[in-house]
mmCIF file of C-alpha atoms in Angstrom:
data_model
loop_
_atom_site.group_PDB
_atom_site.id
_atom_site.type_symbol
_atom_site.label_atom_id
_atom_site.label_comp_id
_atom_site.label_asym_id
_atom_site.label_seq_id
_atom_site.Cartn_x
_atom_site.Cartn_y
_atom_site.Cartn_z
ATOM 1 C CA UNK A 1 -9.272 -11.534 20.630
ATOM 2 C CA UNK A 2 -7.019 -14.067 18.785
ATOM 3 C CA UNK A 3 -4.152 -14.729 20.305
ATOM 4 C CA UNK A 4 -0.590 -12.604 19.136
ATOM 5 C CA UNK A 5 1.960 -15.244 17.536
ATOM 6 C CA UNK A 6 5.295 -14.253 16.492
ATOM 7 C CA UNK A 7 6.718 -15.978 13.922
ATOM 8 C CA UNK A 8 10.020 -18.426 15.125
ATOM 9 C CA UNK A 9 13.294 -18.914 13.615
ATOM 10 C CA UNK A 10 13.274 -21.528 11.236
ATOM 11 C CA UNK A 11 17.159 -23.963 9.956
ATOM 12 C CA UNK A 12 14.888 -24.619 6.645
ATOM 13 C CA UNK A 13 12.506 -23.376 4.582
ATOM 14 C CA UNK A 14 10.912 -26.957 4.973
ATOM 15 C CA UNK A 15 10.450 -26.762 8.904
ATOM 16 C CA UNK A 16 9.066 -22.888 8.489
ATOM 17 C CA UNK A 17 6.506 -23.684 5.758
ATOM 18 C CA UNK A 18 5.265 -26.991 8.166
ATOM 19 C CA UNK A 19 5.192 -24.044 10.492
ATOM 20 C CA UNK A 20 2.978 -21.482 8.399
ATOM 21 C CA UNK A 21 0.809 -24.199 7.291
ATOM 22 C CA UNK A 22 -0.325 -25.844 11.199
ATOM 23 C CA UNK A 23 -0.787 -21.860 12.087
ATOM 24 C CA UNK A 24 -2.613 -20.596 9.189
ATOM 25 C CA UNK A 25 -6.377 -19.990 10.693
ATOM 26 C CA UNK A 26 -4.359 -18.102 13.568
ATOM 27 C CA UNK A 27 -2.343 -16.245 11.582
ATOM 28 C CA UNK A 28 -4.859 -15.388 9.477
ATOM 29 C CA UNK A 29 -6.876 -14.442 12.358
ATOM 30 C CA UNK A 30 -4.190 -12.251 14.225
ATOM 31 C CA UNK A 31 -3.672 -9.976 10.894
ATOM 32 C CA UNK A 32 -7.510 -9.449 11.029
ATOM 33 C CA UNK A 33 -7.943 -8.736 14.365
ATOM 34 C CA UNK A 34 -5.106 -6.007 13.937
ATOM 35 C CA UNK A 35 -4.642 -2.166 12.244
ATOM 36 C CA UNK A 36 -1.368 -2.608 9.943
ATOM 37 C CA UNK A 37 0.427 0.628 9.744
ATOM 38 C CA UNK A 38 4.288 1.028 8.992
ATOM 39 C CA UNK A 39 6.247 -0.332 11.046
ATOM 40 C CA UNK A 40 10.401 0.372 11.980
ATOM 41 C CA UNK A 41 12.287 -2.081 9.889
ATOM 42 C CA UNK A 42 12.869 -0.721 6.347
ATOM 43 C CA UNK A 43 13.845 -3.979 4.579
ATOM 44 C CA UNK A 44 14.355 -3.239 1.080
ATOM 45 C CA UNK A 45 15.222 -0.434 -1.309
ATOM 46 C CA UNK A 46 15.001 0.457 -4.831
ATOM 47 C CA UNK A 47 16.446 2.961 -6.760
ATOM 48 C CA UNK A 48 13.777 6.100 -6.994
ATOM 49 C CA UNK A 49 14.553 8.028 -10.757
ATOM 50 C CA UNK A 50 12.419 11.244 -9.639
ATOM 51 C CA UNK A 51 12.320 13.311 -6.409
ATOM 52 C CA UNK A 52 8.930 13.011 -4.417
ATOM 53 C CA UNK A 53 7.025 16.365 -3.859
ATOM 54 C CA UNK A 54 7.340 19.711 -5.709
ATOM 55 C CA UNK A 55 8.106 18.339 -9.326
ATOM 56 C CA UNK A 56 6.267 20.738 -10.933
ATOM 57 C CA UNK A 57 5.652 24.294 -9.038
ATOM 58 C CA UNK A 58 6.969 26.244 -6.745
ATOM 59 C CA UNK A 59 4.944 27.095 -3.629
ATOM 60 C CA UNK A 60 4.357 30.539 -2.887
ATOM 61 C CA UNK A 61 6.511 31.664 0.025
ATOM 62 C CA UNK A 62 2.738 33.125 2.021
ATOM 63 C CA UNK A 63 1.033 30.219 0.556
ATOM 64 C CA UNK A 64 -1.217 28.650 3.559
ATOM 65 C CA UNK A 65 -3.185 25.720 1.778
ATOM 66 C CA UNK A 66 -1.218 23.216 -0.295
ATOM 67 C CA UNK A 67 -2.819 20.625 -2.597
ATOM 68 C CA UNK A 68 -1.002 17.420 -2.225
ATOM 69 C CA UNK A 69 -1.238 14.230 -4.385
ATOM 70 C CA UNK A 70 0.294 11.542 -2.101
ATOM 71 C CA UNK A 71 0.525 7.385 -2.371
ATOM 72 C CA UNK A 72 -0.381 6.081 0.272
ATOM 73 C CA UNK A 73 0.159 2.325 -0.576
ATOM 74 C CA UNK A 74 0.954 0.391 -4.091
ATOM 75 C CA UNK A 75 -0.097 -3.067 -5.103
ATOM 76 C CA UNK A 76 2.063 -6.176 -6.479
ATOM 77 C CA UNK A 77 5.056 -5.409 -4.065
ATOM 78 C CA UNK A 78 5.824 -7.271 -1.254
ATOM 79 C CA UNK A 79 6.336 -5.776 1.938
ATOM 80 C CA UNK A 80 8.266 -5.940 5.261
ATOM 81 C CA UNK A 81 4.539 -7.872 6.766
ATOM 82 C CA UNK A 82 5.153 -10.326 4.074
ATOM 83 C CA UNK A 83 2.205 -8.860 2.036
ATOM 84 C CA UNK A 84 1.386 -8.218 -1.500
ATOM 85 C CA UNK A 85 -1.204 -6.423 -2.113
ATOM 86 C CA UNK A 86 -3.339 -7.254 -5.104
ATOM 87 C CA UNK A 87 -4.738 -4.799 -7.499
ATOM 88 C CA UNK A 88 -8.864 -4.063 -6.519
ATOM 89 C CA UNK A 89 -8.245 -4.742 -2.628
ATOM 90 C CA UNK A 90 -9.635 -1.115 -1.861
ATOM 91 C CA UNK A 91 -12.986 -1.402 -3.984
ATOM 92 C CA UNK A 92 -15.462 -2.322 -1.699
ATOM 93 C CA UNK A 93 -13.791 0.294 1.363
ATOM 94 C CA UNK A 94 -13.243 3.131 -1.437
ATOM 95 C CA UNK A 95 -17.184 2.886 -2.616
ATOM 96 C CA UNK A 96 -18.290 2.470 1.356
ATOM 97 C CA UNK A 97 -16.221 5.279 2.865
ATOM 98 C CA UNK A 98 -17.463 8.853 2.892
ATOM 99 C CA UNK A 99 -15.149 10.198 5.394
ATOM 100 C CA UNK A 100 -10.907 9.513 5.237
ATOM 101 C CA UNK A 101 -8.459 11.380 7.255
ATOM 102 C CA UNK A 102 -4.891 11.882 6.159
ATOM 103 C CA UNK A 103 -2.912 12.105 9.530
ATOM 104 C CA UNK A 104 0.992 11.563 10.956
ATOM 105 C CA UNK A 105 2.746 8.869 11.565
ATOM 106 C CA UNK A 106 -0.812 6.837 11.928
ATOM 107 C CA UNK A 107 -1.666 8.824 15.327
ATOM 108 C CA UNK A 108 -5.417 9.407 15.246
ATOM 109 C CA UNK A 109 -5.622 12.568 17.367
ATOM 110 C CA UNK A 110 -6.540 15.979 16.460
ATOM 111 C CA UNK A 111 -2.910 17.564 16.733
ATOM 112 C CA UNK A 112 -1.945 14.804 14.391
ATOM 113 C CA UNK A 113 -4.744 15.335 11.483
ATOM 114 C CA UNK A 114 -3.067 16.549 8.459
ATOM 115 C CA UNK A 115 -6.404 16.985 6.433
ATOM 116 C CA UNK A 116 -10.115 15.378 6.393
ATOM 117 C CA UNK A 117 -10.695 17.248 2.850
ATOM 118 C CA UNK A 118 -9.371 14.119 1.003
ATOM 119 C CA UNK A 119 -10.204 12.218 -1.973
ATOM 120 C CA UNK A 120 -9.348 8.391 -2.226
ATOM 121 C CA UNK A 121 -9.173 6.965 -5.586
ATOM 122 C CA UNK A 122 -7.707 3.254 -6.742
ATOM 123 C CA UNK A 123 -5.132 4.574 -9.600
ATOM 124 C CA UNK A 124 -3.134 2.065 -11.875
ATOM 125 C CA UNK A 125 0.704 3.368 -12.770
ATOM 126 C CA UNK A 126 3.473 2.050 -14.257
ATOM 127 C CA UNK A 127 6.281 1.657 -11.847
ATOM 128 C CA UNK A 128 8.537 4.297 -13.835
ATOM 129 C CA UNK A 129 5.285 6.784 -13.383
ATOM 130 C CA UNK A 130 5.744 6.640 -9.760
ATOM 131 C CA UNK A 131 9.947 6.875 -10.219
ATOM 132 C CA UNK A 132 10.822 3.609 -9.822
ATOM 133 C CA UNK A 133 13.286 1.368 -12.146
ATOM 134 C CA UNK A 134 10.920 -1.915 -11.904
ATOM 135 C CA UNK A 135 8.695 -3.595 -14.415
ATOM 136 C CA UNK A 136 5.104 -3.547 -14.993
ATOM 137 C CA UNK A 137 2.308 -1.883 -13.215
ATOM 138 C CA UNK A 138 1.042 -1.471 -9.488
ATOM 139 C CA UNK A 139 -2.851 -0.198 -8.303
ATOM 140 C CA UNK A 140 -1.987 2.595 -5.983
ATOM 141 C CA UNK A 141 -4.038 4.104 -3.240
ATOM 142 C CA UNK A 142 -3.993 7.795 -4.238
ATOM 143 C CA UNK A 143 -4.866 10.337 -1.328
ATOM 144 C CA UNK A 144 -5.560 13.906 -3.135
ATOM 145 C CA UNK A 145 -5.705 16.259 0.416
ATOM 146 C CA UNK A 146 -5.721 20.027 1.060
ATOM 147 C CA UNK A 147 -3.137 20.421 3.390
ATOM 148 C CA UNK A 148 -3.674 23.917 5.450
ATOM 149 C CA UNK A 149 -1.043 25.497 7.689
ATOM 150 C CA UNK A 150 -3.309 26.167 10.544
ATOM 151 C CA UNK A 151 -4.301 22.195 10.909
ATOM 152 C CA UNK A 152 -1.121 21.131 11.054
ATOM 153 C CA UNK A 153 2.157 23.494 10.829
ATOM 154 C CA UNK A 154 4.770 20.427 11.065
ATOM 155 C CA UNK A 155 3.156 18.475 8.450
ATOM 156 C CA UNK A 156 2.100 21.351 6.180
ATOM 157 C CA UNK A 157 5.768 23.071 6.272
ATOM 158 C CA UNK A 158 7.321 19.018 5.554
ATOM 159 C CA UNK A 159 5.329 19.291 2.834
ATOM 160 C CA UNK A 160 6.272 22.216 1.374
ATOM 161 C CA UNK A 161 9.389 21.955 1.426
ATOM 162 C CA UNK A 162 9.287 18.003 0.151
ATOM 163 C CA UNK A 163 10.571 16.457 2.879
ATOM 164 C CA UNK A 164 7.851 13.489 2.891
ATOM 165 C CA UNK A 165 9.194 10.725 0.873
ATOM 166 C CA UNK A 166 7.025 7.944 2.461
ATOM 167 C CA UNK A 167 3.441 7.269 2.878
ATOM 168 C CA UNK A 168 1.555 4.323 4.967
ATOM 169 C CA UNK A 169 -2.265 3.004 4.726
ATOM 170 C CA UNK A 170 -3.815 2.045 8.369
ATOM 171 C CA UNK A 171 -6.043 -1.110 7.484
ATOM 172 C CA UNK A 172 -7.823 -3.739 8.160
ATOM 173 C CA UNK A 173 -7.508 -7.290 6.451
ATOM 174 C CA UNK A 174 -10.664 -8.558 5.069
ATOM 175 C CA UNK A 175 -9.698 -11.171 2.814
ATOM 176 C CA UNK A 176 -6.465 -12.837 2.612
ATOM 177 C CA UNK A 177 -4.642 -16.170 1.378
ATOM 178 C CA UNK A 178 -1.397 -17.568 2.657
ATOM 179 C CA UNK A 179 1.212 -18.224 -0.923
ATOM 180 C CA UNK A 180 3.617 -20.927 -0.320
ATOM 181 C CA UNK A 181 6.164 -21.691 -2.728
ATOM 182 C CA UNK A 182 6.273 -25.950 -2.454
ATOM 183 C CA UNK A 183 5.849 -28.769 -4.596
ATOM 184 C CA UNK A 184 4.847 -30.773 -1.779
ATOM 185 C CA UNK A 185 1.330 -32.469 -1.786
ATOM 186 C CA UNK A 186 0.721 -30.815 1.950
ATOM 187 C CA UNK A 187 1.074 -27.154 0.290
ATOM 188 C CA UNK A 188 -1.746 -27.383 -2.410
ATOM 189 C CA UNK A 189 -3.962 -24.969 -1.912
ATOM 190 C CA UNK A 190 -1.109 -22.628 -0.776
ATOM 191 C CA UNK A 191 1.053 -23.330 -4.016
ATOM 192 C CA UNK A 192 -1.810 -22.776 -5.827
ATOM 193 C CA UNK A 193 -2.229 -19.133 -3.903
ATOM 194 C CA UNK A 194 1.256 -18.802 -5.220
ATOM 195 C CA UNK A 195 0.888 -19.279 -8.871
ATOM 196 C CA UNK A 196 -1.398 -17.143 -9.068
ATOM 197 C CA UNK A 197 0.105 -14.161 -7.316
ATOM 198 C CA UNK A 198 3.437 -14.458 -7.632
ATOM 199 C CA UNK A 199 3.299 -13.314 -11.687
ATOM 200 C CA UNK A 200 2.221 -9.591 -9.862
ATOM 201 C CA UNK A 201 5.126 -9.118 -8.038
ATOM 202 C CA UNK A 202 7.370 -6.411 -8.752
ATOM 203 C CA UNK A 203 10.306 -7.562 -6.244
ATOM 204 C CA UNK A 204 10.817 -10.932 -6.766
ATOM 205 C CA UNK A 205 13.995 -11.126 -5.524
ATOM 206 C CA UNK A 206 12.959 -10.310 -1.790
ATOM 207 C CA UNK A 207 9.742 -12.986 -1.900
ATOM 208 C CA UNK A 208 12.141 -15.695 -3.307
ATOM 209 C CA UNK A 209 14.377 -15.604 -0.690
ATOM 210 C CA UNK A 210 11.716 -16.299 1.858
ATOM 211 C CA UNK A 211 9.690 -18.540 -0.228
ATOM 212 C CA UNK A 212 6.565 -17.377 1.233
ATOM 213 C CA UNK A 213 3.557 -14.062 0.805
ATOM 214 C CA UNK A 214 0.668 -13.381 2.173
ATOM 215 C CA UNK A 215 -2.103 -12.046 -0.433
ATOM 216 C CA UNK A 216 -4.367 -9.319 0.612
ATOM 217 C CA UNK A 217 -7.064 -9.508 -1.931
ATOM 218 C CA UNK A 218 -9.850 -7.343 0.456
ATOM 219 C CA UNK A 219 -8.943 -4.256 3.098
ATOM 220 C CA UNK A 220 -10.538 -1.743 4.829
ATOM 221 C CA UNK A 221 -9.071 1.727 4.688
ATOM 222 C CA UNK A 222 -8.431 2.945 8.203
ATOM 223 C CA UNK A 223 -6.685 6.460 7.350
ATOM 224 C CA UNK A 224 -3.421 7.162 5.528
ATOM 225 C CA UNK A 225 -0.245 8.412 7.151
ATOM 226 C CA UNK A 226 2.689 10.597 6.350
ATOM 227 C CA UNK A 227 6.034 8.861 7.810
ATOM 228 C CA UNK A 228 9.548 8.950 7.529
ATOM 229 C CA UNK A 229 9.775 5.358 6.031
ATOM 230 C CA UNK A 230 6.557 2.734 5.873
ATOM 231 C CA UNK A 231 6.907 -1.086 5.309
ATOM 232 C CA UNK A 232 5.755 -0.368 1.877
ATOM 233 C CA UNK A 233 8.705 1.574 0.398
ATOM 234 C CA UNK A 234 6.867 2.734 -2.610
ATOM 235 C CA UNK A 235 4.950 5.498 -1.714
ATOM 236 C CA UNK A 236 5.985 8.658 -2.558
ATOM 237 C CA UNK A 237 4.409 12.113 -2.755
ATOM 238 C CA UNK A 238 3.767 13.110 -6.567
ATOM 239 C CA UNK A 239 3.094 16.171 -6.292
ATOM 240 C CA UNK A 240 2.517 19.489 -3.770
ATOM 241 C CA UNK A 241 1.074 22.515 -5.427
ATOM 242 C CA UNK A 242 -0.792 25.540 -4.110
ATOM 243 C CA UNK A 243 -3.264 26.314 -6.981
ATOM 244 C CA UNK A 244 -6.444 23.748 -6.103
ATOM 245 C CA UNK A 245 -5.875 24.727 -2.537
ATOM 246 C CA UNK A 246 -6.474 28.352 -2.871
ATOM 247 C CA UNK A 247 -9.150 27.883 -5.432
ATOM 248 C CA UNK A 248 -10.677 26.205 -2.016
ATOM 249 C CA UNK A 249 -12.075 22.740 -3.514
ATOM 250 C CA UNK A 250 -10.701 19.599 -4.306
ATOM 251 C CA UNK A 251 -11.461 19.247 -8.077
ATOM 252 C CA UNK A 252 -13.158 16.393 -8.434
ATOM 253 C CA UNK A 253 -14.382 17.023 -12.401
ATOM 254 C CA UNK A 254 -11.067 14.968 -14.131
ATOM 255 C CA UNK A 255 -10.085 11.583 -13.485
ATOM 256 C CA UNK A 256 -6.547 11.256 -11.231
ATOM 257 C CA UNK A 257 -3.509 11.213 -13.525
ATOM 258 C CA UNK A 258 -2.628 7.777 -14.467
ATOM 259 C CA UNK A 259 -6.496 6.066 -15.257
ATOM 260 C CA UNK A 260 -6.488 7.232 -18.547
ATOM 261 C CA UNK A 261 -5.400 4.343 -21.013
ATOM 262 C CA UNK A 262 -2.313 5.048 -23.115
ATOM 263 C CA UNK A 263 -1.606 2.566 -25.855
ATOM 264 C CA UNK A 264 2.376 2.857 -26.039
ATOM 265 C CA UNK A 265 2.069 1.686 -21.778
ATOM 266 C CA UNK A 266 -0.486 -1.403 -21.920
ATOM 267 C CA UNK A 267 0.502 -3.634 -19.632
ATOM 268 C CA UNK A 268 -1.062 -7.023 -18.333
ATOM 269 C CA UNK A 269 -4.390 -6.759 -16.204
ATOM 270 C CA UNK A 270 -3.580 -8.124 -13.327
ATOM 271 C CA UNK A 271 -6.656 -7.169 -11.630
ATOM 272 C CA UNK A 272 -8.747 -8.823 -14.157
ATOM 273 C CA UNK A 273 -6.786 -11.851 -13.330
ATOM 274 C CA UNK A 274 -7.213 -11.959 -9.848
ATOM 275 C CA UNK A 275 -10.666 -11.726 -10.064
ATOM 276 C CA UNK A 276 -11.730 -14.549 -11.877
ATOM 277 C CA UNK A 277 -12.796 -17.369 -10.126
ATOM 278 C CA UNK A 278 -10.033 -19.696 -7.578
ATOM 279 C CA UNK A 279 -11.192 -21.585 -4.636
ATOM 280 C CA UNK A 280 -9.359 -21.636 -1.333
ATOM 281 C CA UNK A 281 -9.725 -23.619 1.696
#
């Protein structure tokens, strides 16, 4: 097991990036070895233009399955780990994973199983889609669940009544590049990481200020978690309805709302971009 580093305080930018750069491999090696999942600090906010969670119907006062559309994580934004998550991260875990559990708070036991009946899809959105007053586009994770009163009461009457605002992914790094923002000769490869990525991201404000990112290119889904606030802020519920539920199936016949093109909301491909070819050491 790699050994757990905590990052030190830093009187320049200069000194921390010196920092980042003699620590990389371990670094990089302590986020794999780990599960990230939400964690306490909520470090930025944004102003949300929609409510999250029963937008469009109301749920039957003896209804006992819900059908819930939730996002459990969203691409280009950078989070309270320092991450940005690139668009096409979840491919290769979405394609190999039969079985996904949507659970609370990222406690894997059966009192805190929301619903195994879930389908994962990778679904692009503009940020206003998702009720948020930021530019351009973000790859969510979208968890599609039945949600049934007898798995979990808690969860299912939060739910109901639209109380979730906030979703979390429990994952595994697979592939990811350390993005330093430095002229420097030293910082090559990691300015180079920057370039690249930093186009994506929606919150540029927050990254500037520390002058650093970590891109996730590759995870492994581990579950995803209803909580009160995740270190990815944007991830709301879209939608909670009872109608798919009591039909009993998750329809899986039309593609999740958001993958179909629309000409009057083209935006740039960032996934495309990221994918074509760049060499790190």
């Amino acid at each position: 097991m790699s050994k757990h580093i905590t990052i030190p305080d830093f009187s320049s930018k200069a000194e921390l990036f010196g920092w980042l750069k003699a620590n990389k491999d371990l670094l990089m090696a302590q986020k794999k070895a780990e599960i990230k999942q939400a964690d306490a600090v909520h470090l930025f906010a944004v102003a949300a233009e929609q409510e999250a969670a029963n937008k469009a119907a109301a749920i039957p006062e003896d209804a006992t399955e819900l059908m819930v559309k939730s996002i459990i994580n969203t691409t280009n934004l950078f989070d309270s780990h320092r991450d940005v998550h690139i668009p096409g991260l979840w491919d290769k875990s979405l394609k190999e994973q039969k079985l996904l559990y949507l659970v609370q708070e990222h406690k894997m036991a059966f009192d805190h199983i929301i619903s195994d009946e879930v389908k994962a899809s990778a679904v692009t959105y503009t940020w206003a889609q998702l009720g948020y007053n930021m530019p351009g586009t973000t790859q969510a994770l979208v968890f599609d669940s039945v949600v049934k009163m007898d798995r979990n009461p808690l969860m299912f009457k939060q739910y109901k009544k639209g109380w979730v605002k906030n979703h979390s992914v429990g994952m595994r790094y697979m592939k990811l590049y350390l993005a330093v923002n430095s002229e420097e000769p030293a910082y090559t490869v990691e300015k180079d990481a920057w370039d690249k990525y930093y186009p994506m991201i929606a919150n540029k404000e927050e990254v500037d200020a520390v002058g650093y990112f970590w891109a996730v290119t590759e995870a492994k889904i581990v579950e995803g978690s209803a909580v009160p606030m995740g270190s990815n802020w944007a991830t709301p519920t879209q939608s909670v309805s009872s109608k798919a539920a009591e039909e009993g199936t998750l329809d899986n016949t039309e593609p999740p709302a958001g993958t179909q093109e629309d000409n009057q909301t083209k935006t740039v491909d960032w996934e495309k971009i990221a994918n074509k070819s760049f060499l790190f050491n």
